[in-house]
PDB file of C-alpha atoms in Angstrom:
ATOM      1  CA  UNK A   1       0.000   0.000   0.000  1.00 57.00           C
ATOM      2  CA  UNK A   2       2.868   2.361   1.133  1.00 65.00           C
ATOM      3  CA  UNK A   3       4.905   3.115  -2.186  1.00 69.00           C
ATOM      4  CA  UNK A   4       8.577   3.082  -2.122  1.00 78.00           C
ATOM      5  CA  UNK A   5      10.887   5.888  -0.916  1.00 86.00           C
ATOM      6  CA  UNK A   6       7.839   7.917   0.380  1.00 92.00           C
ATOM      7  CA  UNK A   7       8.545  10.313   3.002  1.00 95.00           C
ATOM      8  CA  UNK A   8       6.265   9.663   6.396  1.00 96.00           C
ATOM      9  CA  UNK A   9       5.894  12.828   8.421  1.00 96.00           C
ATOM     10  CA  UNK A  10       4.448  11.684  11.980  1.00 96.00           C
ATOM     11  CA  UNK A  11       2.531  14.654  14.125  1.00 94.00           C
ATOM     12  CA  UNK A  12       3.221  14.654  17.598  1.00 92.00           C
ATOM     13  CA  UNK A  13       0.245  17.225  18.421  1.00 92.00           C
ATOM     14  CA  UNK A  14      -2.694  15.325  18.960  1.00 94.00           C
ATOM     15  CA  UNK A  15      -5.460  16.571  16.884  1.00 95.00           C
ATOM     16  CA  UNK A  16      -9.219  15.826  16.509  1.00 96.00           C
ATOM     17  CA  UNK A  17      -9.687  13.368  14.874  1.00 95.00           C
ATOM     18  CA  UNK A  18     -12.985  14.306  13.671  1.00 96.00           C
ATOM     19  CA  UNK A  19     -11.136  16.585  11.118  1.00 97.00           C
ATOM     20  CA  UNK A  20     -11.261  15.827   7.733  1.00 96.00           C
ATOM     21  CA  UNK A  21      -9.419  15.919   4.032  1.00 97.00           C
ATOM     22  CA  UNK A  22      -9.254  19.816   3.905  1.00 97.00           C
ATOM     23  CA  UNK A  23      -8.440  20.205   7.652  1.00 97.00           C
ATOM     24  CA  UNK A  24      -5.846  17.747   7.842  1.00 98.00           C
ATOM     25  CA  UNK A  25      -4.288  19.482   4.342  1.00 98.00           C
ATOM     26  CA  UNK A  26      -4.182  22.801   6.382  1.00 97.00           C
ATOM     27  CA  UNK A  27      -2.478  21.067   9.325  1.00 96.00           C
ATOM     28  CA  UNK A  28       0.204  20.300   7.026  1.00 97.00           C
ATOM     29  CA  UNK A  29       0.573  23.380   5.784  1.00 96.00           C
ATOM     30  CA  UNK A  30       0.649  25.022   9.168  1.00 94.00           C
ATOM     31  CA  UNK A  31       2.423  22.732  11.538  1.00 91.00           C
ATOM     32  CA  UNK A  32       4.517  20.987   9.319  1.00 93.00           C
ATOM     33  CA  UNK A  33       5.329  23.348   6.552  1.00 93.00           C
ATOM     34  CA  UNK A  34       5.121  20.566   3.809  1.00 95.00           C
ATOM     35  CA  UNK A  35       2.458  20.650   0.909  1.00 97.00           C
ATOM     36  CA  UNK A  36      -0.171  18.500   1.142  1.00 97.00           C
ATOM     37  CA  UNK A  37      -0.105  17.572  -2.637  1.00 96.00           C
ATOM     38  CA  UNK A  38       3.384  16.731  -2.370  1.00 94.00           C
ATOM     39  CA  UNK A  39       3.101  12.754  -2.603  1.00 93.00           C
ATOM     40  CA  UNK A  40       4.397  12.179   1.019  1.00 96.00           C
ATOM     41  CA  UNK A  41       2.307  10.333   3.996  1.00 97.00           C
ATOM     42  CA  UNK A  42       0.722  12.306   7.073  1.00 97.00           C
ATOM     43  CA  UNK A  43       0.522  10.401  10.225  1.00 97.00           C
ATOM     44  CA  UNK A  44      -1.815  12.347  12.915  1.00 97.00           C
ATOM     45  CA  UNK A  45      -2.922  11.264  16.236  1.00 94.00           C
ATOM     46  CA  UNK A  46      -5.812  12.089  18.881  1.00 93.00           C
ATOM     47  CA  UNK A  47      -5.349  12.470  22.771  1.00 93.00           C
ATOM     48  CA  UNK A  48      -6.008   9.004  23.466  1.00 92.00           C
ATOM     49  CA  UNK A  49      -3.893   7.370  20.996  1.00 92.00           C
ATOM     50  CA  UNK A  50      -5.809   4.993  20.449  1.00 92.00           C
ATOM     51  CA  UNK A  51      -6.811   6.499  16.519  1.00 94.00           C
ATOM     52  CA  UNK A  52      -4.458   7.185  14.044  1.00 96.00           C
ATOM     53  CA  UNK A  53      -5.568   8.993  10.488  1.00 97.00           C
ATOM     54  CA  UNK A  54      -3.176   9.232   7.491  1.00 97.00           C
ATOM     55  CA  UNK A  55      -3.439  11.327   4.812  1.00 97.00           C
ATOM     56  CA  UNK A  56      -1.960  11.470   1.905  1.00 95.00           C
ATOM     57  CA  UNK A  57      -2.394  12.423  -1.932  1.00 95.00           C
ATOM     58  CA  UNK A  58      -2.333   9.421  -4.893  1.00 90.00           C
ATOM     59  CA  UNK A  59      -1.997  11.826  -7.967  1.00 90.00           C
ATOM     60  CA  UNK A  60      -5.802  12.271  -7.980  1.00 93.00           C
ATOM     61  CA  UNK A  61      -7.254  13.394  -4.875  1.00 95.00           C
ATOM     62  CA  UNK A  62      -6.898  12.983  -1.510  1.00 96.00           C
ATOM     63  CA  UNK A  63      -6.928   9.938   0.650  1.00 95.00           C
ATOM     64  CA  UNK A  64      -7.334   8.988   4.078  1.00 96.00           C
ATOM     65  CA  UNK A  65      -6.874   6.015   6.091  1.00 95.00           C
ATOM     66  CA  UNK A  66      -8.124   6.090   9.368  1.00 96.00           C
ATOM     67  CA  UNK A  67      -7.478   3.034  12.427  1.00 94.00           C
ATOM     68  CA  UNK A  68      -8.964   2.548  16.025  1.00 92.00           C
ATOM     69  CA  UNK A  69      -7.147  -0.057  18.330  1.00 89.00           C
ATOM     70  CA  UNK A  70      -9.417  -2.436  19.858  1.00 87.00           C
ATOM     71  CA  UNK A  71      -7.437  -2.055  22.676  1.00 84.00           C
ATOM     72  CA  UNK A  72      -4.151  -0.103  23.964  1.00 86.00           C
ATOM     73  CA  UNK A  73      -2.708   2.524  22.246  1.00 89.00           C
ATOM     74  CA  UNK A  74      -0.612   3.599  19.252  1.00 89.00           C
ATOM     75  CA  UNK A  75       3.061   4.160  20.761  1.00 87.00           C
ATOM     76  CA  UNK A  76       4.275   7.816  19.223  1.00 85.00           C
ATOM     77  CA  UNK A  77       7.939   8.279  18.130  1.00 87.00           C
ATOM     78  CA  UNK A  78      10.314   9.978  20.312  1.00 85.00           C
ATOM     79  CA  UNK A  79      11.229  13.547  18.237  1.00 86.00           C
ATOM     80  CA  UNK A  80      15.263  13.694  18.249  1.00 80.00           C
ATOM     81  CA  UNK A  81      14.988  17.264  19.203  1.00 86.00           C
ATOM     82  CA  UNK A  82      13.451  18.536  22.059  1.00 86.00           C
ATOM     83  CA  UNK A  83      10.172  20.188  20.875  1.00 84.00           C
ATOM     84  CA  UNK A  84       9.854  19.399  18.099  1.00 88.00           C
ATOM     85  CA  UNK A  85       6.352  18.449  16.124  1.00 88.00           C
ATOM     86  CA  UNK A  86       6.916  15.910  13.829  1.00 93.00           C
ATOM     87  CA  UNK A  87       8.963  12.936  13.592  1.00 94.00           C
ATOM     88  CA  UNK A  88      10.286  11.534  10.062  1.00 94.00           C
ATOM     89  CA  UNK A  89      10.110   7.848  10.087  1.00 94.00           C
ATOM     90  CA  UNK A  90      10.840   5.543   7.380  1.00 91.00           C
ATOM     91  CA  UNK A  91       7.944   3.030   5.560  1.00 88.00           C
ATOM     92  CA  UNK A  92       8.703   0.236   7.793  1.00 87.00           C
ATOM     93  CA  UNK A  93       8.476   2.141  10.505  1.00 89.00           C
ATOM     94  CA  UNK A  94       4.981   2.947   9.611  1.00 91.00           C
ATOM     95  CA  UNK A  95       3.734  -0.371   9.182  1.00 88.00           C
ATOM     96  CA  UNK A  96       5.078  -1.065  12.588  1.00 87.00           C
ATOM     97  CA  UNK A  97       3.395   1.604  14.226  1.00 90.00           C
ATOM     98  CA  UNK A  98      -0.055   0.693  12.307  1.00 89.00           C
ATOM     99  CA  UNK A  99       0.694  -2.650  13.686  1.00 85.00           C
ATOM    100  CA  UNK A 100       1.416  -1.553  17.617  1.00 76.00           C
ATOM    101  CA  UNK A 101       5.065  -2.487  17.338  1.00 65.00           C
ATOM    102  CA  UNK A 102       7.175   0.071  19.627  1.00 56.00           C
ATOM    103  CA  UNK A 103       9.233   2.323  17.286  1.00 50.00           C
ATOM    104  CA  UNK A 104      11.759   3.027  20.240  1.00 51.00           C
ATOM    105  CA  UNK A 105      12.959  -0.063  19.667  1.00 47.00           C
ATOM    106  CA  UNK A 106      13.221  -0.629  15.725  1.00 45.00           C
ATOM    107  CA  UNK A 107      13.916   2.666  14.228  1.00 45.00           C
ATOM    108  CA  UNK A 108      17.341   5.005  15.642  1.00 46.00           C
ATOM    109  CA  UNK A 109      17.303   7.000  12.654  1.00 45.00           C
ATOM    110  CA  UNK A 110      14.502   8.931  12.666  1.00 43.00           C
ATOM    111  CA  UNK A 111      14.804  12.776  11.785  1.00 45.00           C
ATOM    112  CA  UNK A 112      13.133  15.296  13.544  1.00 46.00           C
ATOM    113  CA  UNK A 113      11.348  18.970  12.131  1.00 48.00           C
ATOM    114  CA  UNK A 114      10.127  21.749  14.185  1.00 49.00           C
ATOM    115  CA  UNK A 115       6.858  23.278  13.795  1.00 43.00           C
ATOM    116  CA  UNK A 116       6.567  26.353  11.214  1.00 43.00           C
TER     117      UNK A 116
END
């Protein structure tokens, strides 16, 4: 599902996660300075963590992918600097986190961006 070489920009605000396409495209904008049309993945997460949504855009339009845990919660990456919004992970990295795997523990070279 993921293609290739995509980059994966993971927010670390939580957000509502009632918010749809055109909400979640201005997130991006705003908080993570990135263009929504720009072909890469957009991890967000609500307070409880147990919800994750992703957007992203195929070429054609928007999509989203949204998942609730039947139980626990999604484990968030660790930013590498101190404040910062979003975490860069790589593909595998996101199917682990989809999955519940703990990204501490699989993925040391994750980049971090502050919010613009």
């Amino acid at each position: 599902m993921i293609p290739a070489g995509v980059e994966v920009f993971v927010g670390l605000t939580p957000i509502d996660l009632r918010w749809g396409f055109d909400r979640l495209a201005g997130v991006v904008e705003e908080r993570i300075a990135r263009k929504p049309r720009g072909g890469a993945l957009f991890v967000f997460f609500g307070r409880r963590r147990d919800a994750v949504k992703v957007l992203f855009h195929d070429g054609t339009g928007f999509c989203l992918f949204y998942k609730r845990l039947d139980r626990g919660t999604f484990r968030l990456p660790s930013p590498l600097e101190e404040g910062a919004s979003t975490v860069v992970i790589e593909e595998r990295a996101l199917d682990d986190l989809l999955e519940g795997i703990d990204l501490e523990a699989h993925s040391p070279a994750r980049r971090a961006s502050g919010m613009h």
